[in-house]
Coordinates of C-alpha atoms in Angstrom, one line a residue:
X1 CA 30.5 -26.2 -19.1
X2 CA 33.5 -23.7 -19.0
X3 CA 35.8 -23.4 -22.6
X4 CA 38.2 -25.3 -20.7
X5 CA 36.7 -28.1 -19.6
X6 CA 35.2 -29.0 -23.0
X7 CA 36.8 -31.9 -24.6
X8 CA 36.6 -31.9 -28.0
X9 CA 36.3 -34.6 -30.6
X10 CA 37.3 -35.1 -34.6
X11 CA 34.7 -37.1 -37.1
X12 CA 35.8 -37.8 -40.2
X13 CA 32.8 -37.6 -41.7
X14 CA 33.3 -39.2 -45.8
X15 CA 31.1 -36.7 -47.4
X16 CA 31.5 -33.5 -45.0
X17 CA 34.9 -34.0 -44.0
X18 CA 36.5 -33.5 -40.7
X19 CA 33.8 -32.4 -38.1
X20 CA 34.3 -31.6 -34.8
X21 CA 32.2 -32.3 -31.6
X22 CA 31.8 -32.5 -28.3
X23 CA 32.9 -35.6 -26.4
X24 CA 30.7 -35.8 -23.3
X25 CA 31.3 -39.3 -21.5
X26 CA 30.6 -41.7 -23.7
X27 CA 29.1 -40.0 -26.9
X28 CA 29.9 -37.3 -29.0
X29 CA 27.9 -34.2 -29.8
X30 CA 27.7 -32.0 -32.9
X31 CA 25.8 -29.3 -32.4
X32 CA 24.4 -26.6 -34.3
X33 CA 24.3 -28.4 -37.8
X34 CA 22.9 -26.5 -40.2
X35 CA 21.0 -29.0 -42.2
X36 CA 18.9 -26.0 -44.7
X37 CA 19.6 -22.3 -46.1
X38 CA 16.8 -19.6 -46.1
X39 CA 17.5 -16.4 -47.6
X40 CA 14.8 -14.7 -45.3
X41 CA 12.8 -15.6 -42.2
X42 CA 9.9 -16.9 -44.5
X43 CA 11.7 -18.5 -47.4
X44 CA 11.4 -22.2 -48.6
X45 CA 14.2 -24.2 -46.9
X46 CA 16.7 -25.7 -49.5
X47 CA 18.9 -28.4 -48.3
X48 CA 22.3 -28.1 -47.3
X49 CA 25.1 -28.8 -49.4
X50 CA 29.1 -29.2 -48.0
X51 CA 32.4 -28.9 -50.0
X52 CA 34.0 -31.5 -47.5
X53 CA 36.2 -29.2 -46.2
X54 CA 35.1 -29.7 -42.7
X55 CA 32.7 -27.8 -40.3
X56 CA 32.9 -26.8 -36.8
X57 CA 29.7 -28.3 -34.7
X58 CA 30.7 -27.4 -31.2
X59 CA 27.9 -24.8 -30.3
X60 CA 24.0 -25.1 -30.3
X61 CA 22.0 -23.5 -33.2
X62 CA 20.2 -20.2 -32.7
X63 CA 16.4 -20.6 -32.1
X64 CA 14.0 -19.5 -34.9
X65 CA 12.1 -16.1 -34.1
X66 CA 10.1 -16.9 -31.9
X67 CA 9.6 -16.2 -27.3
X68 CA 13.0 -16.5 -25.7
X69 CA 11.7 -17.3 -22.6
X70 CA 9.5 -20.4 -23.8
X71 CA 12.3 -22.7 -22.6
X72 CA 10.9 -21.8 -18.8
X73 CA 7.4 -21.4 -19.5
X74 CA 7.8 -25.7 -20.8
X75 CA 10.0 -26.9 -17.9
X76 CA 7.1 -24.9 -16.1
X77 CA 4.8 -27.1 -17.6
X78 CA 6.9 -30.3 -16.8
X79 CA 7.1 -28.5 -13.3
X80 CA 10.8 -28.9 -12.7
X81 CA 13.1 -26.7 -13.7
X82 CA 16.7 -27.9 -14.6
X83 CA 20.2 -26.3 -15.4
X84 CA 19.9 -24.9 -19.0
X85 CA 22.7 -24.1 -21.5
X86 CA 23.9 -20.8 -22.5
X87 CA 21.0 -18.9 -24.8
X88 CA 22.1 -19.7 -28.1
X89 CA 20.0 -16.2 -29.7
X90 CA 17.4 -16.0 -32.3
X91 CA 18.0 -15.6 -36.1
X92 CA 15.5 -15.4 -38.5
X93 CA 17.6 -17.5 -41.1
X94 CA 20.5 -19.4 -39.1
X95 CA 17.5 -21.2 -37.2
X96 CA 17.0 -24.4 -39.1
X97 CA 20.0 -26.4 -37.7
X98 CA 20.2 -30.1 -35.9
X99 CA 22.1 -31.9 -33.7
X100 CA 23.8 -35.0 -33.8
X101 CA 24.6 -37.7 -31.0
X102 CA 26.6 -40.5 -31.6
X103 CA 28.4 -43.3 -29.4
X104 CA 32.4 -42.2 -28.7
X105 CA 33.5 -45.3 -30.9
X106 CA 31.2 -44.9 -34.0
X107 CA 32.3 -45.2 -37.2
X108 CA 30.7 -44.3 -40.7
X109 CA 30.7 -48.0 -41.2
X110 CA 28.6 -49.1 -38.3
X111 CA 24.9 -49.0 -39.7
X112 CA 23.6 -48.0 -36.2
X113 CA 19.5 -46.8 -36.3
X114 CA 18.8 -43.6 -36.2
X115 CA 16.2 -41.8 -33.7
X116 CA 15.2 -38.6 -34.9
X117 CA 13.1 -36.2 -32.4
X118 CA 11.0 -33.4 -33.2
X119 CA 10.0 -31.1 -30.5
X120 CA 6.3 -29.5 -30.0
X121 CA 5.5 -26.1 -28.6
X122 CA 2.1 -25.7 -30.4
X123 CA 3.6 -24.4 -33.9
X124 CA 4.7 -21.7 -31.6
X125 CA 7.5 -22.3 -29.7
X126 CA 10.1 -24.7 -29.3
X127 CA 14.1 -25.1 -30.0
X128 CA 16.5 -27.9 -30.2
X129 CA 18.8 -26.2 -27.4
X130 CA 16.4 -26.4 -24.7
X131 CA 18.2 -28.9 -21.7
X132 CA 15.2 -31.4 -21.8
X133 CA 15.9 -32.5 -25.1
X134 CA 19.6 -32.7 -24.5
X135 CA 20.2 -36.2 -26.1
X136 CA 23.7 -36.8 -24.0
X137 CA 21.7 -39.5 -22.2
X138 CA 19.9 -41.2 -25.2
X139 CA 22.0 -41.0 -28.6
X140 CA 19.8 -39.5 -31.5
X141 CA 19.5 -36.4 -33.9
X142 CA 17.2 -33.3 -32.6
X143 CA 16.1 -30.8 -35.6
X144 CA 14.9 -27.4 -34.7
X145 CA 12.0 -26.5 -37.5
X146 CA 10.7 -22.6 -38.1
X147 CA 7.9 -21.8 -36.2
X148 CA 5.1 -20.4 -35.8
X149 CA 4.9 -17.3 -38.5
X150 CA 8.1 -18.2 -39.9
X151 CA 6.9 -21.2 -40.8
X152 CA 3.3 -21.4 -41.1
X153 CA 2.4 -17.6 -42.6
X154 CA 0.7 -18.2 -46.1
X155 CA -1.8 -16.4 -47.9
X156 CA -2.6 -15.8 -51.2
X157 CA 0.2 -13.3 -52.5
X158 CA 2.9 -15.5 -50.8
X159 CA 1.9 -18.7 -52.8
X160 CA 1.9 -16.3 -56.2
X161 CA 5.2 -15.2 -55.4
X162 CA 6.8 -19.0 -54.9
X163 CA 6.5 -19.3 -51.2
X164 CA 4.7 -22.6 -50.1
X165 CA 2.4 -23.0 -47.8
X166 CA 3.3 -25.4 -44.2
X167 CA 7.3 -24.5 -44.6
X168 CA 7.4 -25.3 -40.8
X169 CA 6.3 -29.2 -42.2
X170 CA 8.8 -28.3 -45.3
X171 CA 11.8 -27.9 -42.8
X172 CA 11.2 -31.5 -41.1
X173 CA 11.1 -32.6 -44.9
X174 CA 14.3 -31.0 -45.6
X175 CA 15.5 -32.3 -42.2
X176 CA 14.7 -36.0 -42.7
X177 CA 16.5 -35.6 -46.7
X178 CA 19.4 -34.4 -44.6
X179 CA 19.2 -37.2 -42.5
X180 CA 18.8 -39.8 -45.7
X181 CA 22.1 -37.9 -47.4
X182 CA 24.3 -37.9 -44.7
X183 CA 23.4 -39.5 -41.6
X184 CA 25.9 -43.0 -43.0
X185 CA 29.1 -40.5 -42.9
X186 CA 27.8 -40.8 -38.7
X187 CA 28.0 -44.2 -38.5
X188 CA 24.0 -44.2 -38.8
X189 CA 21.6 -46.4 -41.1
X190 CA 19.2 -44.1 -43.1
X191 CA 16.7 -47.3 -44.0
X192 CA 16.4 -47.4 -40.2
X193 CA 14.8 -44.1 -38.7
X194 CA 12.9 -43.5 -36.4
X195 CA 11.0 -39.7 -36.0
X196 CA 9.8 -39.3 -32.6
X197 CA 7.5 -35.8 -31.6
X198 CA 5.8 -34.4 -29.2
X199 CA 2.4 -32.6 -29.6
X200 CA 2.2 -31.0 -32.4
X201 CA 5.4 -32.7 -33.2
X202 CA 3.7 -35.5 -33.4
X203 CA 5.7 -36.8 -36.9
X204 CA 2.0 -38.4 -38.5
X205 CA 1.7 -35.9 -41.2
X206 CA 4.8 -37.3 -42.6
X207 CA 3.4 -40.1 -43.5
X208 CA 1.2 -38.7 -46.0
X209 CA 3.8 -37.8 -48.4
X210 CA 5.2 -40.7 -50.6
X211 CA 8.8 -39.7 -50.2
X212 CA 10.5 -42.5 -48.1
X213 CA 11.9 -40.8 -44.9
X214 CA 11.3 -42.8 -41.9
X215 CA 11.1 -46.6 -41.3
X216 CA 8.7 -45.7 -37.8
X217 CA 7.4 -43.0 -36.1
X218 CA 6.9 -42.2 -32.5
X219 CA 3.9 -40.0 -31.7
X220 CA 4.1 -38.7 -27.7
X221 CA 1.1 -36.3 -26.3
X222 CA -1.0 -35.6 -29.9
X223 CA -2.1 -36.9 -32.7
X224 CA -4.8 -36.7 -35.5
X225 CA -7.0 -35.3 -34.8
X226 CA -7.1 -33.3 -31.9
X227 CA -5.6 -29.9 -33.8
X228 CA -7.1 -29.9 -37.2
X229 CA -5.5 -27.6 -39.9
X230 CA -6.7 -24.4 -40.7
X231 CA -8.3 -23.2 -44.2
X232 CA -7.0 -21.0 -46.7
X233 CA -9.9 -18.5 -45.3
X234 CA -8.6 -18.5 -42.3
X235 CA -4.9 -17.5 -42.8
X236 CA -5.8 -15.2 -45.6
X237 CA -7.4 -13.2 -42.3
X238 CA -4.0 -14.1 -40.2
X239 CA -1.9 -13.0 -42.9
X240 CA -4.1 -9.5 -43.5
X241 CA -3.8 -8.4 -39.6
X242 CA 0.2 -9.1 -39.9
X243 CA 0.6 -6.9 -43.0
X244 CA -1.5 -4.4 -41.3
X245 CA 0.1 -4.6 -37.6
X246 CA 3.4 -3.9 -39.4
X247 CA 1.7 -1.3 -41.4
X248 CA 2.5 -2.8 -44.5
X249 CA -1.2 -3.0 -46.2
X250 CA -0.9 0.1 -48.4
X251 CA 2.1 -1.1 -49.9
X252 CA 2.5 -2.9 -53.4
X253 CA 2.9 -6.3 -53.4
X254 CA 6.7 -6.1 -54.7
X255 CA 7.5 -3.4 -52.0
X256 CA 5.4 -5.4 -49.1
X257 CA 7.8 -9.0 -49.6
X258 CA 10.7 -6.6 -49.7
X259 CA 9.6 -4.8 -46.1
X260 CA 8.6 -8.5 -44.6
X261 CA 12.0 -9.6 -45.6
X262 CA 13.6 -7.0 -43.5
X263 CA 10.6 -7.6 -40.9
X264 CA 12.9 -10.5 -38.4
X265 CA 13.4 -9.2 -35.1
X266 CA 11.2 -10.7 -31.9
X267 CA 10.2 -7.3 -31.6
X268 CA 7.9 -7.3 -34.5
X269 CA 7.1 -10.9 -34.1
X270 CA 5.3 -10.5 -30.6
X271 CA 3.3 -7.8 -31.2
X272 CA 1.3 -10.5 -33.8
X273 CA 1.4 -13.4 -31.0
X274 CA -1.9 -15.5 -30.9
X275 CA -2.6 -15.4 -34.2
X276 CA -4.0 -18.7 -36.0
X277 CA -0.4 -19.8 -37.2
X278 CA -0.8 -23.3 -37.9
X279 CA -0.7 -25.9 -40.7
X280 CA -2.7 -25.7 -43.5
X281 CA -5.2 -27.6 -45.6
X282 CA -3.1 -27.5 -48.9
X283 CA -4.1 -30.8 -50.4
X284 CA -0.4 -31.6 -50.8
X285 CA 2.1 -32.1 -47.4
X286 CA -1.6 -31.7 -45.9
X287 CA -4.6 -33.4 -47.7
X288 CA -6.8 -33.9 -45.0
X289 CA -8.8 -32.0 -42.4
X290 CA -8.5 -35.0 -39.8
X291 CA -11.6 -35.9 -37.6
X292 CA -12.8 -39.2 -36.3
X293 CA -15.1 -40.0 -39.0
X294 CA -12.8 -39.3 -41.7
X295 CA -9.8 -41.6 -40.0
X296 CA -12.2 -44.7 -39.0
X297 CA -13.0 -44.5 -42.7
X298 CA -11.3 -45.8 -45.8
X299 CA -10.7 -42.4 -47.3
X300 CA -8.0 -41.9 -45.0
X301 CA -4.6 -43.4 -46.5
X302 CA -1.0 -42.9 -46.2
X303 CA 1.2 -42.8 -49.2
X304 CA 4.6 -43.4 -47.1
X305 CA 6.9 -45.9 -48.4
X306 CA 9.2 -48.1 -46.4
X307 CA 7.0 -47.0 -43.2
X308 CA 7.1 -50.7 -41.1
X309 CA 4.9 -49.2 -37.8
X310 CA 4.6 -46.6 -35.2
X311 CA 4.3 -46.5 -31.2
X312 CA 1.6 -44.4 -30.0
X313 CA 1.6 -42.8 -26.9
X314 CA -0.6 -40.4 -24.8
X315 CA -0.8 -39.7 -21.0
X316 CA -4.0 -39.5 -18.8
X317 CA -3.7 -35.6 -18.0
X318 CA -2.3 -34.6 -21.7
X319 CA -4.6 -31.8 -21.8
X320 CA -2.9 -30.0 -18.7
X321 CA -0.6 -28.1 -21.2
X322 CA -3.7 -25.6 -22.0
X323 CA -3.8 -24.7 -18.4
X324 CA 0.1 -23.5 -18.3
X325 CA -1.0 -22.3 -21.9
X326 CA -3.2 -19.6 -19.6
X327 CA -5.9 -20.6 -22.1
X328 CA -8.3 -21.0 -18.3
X329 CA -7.1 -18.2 -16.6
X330 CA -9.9 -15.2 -17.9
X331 CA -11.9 -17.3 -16.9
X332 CA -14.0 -16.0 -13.7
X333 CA -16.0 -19.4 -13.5
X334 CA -14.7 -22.6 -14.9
X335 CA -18.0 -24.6 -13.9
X336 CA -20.5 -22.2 -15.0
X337 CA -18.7 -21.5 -18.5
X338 CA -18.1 -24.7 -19.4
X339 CA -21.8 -25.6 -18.2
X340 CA -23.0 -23.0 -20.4
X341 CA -20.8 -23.8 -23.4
X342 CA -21.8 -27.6 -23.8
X343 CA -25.7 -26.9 -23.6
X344 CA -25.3 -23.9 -26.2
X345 CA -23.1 -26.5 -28.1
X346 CA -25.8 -29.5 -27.7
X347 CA -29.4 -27.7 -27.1
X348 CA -31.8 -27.8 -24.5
X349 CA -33.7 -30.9 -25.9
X350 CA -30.1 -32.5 -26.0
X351 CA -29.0 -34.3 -22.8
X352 CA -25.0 -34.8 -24.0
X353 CA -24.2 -31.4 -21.9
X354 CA -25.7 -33.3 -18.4
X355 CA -24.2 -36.6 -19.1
X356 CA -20.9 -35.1 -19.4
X357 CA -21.2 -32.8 -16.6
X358 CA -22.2 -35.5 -14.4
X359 CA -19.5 -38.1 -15.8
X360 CA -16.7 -35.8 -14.6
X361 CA -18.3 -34.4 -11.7
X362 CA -18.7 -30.5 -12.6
X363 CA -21.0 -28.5 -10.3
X364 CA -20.6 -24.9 -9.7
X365 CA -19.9 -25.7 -6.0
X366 CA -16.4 -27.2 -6.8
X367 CA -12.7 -24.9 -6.5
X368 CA -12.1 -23.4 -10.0
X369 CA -8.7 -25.5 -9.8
X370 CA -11.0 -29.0 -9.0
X371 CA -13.4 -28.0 -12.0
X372 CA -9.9 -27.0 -14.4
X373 CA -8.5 -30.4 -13.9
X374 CA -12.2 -32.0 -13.8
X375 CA -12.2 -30.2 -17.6
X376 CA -8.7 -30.9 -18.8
X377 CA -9.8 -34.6 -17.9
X378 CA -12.5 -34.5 -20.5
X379 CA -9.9 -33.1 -22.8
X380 CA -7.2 -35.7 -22.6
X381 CA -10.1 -38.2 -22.5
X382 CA -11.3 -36.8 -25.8
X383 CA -8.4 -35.3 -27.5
X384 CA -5.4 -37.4 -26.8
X385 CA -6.3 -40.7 -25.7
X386 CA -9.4 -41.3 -28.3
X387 CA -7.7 -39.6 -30.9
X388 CA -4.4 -41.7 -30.1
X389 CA -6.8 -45.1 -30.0
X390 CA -8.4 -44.1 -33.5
X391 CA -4.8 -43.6 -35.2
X392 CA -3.7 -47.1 -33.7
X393 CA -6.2 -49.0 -35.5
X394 CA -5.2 -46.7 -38.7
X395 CA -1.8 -47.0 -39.1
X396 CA -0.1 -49.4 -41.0
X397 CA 2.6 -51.9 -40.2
X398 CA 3.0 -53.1 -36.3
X399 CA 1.4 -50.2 -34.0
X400 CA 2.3 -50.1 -30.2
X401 CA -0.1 -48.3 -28.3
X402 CA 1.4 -47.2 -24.7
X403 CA -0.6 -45.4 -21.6
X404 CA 2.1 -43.1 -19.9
X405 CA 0.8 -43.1 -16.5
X406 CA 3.8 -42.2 -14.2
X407 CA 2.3 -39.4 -11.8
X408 CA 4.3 -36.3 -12.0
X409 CA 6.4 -35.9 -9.0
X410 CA 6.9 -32.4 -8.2
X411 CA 5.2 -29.8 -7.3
X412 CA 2.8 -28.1 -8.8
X413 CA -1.0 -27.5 -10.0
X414 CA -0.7 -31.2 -11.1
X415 CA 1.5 -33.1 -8.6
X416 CA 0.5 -36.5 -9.1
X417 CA -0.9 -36.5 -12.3
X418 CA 0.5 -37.8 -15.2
X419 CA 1.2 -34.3 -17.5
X420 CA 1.7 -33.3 -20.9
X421 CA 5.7 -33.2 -21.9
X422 CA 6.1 -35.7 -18.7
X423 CA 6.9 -38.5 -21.1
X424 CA 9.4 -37.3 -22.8
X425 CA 11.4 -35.9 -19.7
X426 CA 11.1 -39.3 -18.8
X427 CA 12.5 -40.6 -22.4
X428 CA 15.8 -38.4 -22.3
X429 CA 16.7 -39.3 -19.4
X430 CA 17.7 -35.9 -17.9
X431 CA 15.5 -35.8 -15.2
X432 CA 16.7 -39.0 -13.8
X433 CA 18.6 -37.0 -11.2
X434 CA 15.8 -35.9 -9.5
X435 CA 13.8 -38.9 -9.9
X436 CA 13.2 -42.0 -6.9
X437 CA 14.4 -45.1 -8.1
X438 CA 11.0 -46.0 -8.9
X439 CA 10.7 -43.1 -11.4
X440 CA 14.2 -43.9 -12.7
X441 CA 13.2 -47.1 -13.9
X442 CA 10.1 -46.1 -15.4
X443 CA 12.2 -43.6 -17.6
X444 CA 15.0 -46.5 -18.1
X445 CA 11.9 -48.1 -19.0
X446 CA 10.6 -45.9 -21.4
X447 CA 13.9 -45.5 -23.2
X448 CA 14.6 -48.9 -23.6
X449 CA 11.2 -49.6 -25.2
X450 CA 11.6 -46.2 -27.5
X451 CA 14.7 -47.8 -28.3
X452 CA 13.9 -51.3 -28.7
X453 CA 11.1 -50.4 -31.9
X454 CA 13.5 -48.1 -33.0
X455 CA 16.1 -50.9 -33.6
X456 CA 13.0 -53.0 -35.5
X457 CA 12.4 -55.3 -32.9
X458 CA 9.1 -55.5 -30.9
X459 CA 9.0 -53.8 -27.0
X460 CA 5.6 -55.8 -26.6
X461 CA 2.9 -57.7 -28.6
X462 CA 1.6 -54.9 -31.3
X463 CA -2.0 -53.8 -31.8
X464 CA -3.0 -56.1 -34.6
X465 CA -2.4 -59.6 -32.4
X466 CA -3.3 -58.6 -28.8
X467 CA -5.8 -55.4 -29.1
X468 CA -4.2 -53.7 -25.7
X469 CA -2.5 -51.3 -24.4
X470 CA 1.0 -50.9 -22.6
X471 CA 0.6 -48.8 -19.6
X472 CA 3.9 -48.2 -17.8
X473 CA 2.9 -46.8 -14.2
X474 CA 5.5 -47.1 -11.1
X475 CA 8.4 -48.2 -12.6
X476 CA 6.9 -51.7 -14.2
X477 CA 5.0 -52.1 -17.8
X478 CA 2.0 -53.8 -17.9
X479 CA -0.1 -55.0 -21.0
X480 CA -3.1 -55.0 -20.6
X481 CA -6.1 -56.3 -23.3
X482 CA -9.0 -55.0 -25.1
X483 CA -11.0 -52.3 -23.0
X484 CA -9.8 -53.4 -20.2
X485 CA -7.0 -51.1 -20.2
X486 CA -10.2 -48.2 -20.5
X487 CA -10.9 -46.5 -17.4
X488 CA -14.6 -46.6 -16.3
X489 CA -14.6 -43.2 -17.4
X490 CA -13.4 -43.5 -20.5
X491 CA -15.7 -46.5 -21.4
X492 CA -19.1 -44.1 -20.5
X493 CA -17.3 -41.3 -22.9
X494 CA -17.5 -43.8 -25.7
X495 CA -21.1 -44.5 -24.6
X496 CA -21.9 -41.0 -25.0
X497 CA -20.2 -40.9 -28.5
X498 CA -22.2 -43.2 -30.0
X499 CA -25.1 -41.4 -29.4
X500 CA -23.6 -38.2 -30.6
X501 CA -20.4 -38.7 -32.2
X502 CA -16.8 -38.1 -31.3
X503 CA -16.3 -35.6 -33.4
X504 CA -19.2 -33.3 -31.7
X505 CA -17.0 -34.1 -28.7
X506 CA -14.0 -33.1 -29.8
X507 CA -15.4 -29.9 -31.3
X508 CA -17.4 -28.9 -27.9
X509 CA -13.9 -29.5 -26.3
X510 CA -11.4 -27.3 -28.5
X511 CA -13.9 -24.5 -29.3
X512 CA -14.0 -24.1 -25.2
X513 CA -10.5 -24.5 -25.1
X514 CA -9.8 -22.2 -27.2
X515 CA -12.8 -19.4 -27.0
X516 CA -11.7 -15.7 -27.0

C-alpha cells in the first residue's frame, strides 16, 4: 500500500489518548503497539505505561532478533506464498509490540470480545507482521513475544542477577495485562478474551498461573505434551556454549552481562542457532514437565481463574512442519533409521518396533518421501492428535475438540494433506483468494466457529455431553461421537499404548525427530 493511498483513522482512546490507525475497509488497524519496555534484548518485560497524549500506530512493529527470512520458510510450510508487507527490521528491544483490529464504528463503550492470537514458530521464530496473520479479515489483537534466546536464555548467573527464567512466557503475560488495562479504551471487553496459538503458541501454559487473563483459550497444531520443557541442566549447557561462542567465558560475571547487553545484532544471534532454547521447568509460569501419565492424573491442575473453556484443535498431518524444519533431510535412509531407532528404543524381545512398522506400512523398499510422510503420520498420530485428546478430557469448563481435515490445496510435498499452520491460514481468512468455493467455506467455517466460542456461546455440543469430535473436511462440519471420529489407525495406536504406554511413544517419536 503506497503513503498515498493509506487512509488514516483517529481513536480516541480514554486512557491513551488520540491514536491513530489505519482504516482498511471496514476496520481499523493500529499497528505496532508497544505494549512492554526492555532495556536490553534479555531483560524482563515491564508493562507499558502512556501519558495520554496520544501515539501514532500506523506502522508494524519490528521483529525480535531472530531469522529475517522465517516469514518465507512458514508460507513455505503452508505451501503458498502470498503478497507480504514491507520488512518492518529487527530490534533487540523495540520487539515486544501488538496490534490492534477493531470494527470502523467501535467505540470504547461497546464491550465487544476480544480475540487475542499468539503465533508459533518453535520458540524460534515468528512475528506479528507476517501477511498470514494479518487480522484485516477477522478483527482481533496479534502480540509478537521475544524469542528464541531473547526470550528463553537462562542459566544460573542470569537468575542471580534478576533475570527470570521463560521471559518469552513473561512477554504473553505482560501482553495479556496490557490487554486487561486497556483493551476497554478499544471498545473491547477484557472479561471476555479469548488467546488463540499456534504450536508452540499453543496459549495452555497460561492457564497455570492464577492471574486471571483469558476467559478461553484456543489451542491450533500443539499442545501438552508433545514439546516438554527443558531442565535447568540443560540450559545451564545452552547458556555455557553462547557465552563461549561469543567468547565471553573468561570474563567476570559483571563484565560478561555488560558484553551480552551490547551482544543484539542477528549476526551474533545465528551463529548460536539450534541450540535448546525453549521453556523451562521453573516450578513457577512452568510447574510441570507434561507427559501423558502426568495429565490423565490428578496431579495435573490449573490455577486459572475466570477460565470458562477452550477449543482444541489438531490436524491429521500436524507433524509435516519437521519436514520443512529439515529435521529429515541428513537423513540417507528414512526406513532403515527409523527401523533401527524404534527397536534400539523398544529391545529385541520387545515387539512395539514391528507393530508400528507394520501399522504404518514402513519397509525399506518404499521412496524416502512415502516413508517421511508414512513417519510424520505416526507423529501427528502421537504428538498432536493424542496429546490434543488427553488435554480435552483435562481442561476445565466446556472443551471443543475439532479435527481440521481440509486437504491442503497447493502444491507441494504434501498436496492434499491436511498440514501444520493450514488451519490458521484457513482462520484469517487471507487465503480465501486463492481458495475454491469449497475451501472458502471451510475457512468461513472455521472463523465463524473461532468466533462463535469466542463470544461465549457454543459452535457445537462440548466434550463433557457428547464425547466427539468436530471434523470440518470439504467445506461442511461434521460431529461425530465417541471413537468413531478415530481413524482405524489411530484406534490400533491406542492398542499399542496400552501395552506400552503413550509416553514411550511419544519419547521414541521426538528423540527420532529430533536426533543429531
Amino acid at each position: 500500500m503506497s503513503e498515498a493511498t493509506i487512509q488514516y483513522a483517529n481513536f480516541d482512546h480514554r486512557t491513551i489518548g488520540t491514536i491513530r490507525g489505519i482504516k482498511t475497509n471496514d476496520v481499523v488497524q493500529f499497528l505496532g503497539i508497544k505494549y512492554a519496555s526492555l532495556r536490553h534484548w534479555f531483560d524482563n518485560p515491564a508493562l507499558c505505561s502512556y501519558d495520554g497524549t496520544g501515539i501514532v500506530c500506523d506502522r508494524l512493529g519490528q521483529q525480535t532478533i531472530s531469522l529475517p527470512e522465517a516469514v518465507d520458510h512458514e508460507l513455505d510450510a503452508i505451501q503458498k506464498r502470498i503478497e507480504k508487507p514491507e520488512y518492518p527490521g529487527i530490534s533487540g528491544t523495540e520487539c515486544l509490540n501488538l496490534n490492534v483490529v477493531v470494527p470502523a464504528g467501535a467505540r470504547s463503550s461497546n464491550g465487544i470480545p476480544v480475540l487475542v492470537y499468539i503465533h508459533g514458530g518453535g520458540f524460534s521464530v515468528g512475528a506479528n507482521w507476517w501477511p498470514q496473520f494479518d487480522m484485516k479479515r477477522i478483527v482481533q489483537l496479534s502480540v509478537h513475544l521475544g524469542t528464541p534466546i531473547i526470550g528463553f536464555m537462562t542459566s544460573e548467573e542470569l537468575r542471580m542477577a534478576g533475570y527470570k527464567p521463560n521471559r518469552g512466557l513473561h512477554d504473553q503475560i505482560v501482553a495479556l495485562q496490557w490487554v486487561q488495562k486497556y483493551i476497554a479504551g478499544f471498545g473491547g471487553d477484557p472479561s471476555q478474551v479469548t488467546v488463540a496459538g499456534e504450536s508452540v503458541g499453543g496459549p495452555v501454559r497460561l492457564m497455570y498461573t492464577e492471574k486471571a487473563l483469558a476467559s478461553r483459550i484456543v489451542v491450533m497444531g500443539g499442545s501438552p505434551p508433545s514439546v516438554p520443557p527443558l531442565t535447568y541442566e540443560v540450559t545451564e549447557i545452552a547458556y555455557k556454549s553462547i557465552i563461549e561462542a561469543w567468547s565471553l567465558d573468561k570474563l567476570s560475571t559483571t563484565e560478561r552481562l555488560e558484553s551480552l547487553e551490547n551482544s543484539s545484532t542477528w549476526a551474533q544471534h545465528s551463529q548460536i542457532r539450534g541450540l535448546p532454547l525453549l521453556p523451562v521447568f521453573d516450578n513457577d509460569l512452568v510447574p510441570y514437565r507434561e507427559s501423558f501419565e502426568l495429565i490423565a492424573s490428578g496431579d495435573y491442575t490449573f490455577k486459572a481463574k475466570q477460565f470458562e473453556g477452550a477449543m482444541i484443535v489438531y490436524s491429521p498431518l500436524d507433524a509435516s512442519i519437521f519436514a520443512f524444519m529439515g529435521l529429515f533431510s541428513h537423513r540417507k535412509s528414512v526406513a532403515d533409521e527409523f527401523a533401527t531407532h524404534l527397536r534400539t528404543k523398544f529391545g529385541k524381545d520387545n515387539d512395539t518396533a514391528e507393530q508400528l512398522l507394520k501399522l504404518y506400512g514402513i519397509s525399506p523398499d518404499l521412496e524416502n518421501q512415502d516413508v517421511l510422510l508414512r513417519v510424520l503420520e505416526f507423529g501427528s498420530d502421537i504428538g498432536n492428535e493424542a496429546a490434543a485428546r488427553v488435554l480435552a478430557k483435562r481442561l476445565p469448563g466446556d472443551v471443543f475438540l475439532m479435527q481440521f481435515s481440509e486437504p491442503n490445496p497447493w502444491d507441494g510435498p504434501f498436496k492434499g494433506r491436511s498440514t501444520h499452520i493450514l488451519d490458521v491460514a484457513f482462520l484469517f481468512q487471507n487465503f480465501n483468494d486463492h481458495l475454491n468455493e469449497t475451501q472458502q467455506a471451510s475457512a468461513v467455517r472455521f472463523a465463524t466457529d473461532v468466533i462463535t466460542f469466542a463470544c461465549g456461546k457454543k459452535p457445537w455440543e462440548p466434550l463433557s455431553t457428547v464425547q466427539g469430535t468436530s471434523i470440518l473436511k470439504d467445506g461442511r462440519q461434521q460431529s461425530v461421537k465417541g471413537d468413531r471420529a478415530f481413524s482405524e489407525r489411530y484406534r490400533e495406536l491406542v492398542k499399542i499404548a496400552a501395552l506400552i504406554d503413550m509416553d514411550s511413544l511419544l519419547n521414541a517419536w521426538t528423540s527420532f525427530v529430533f536426533a543429531a
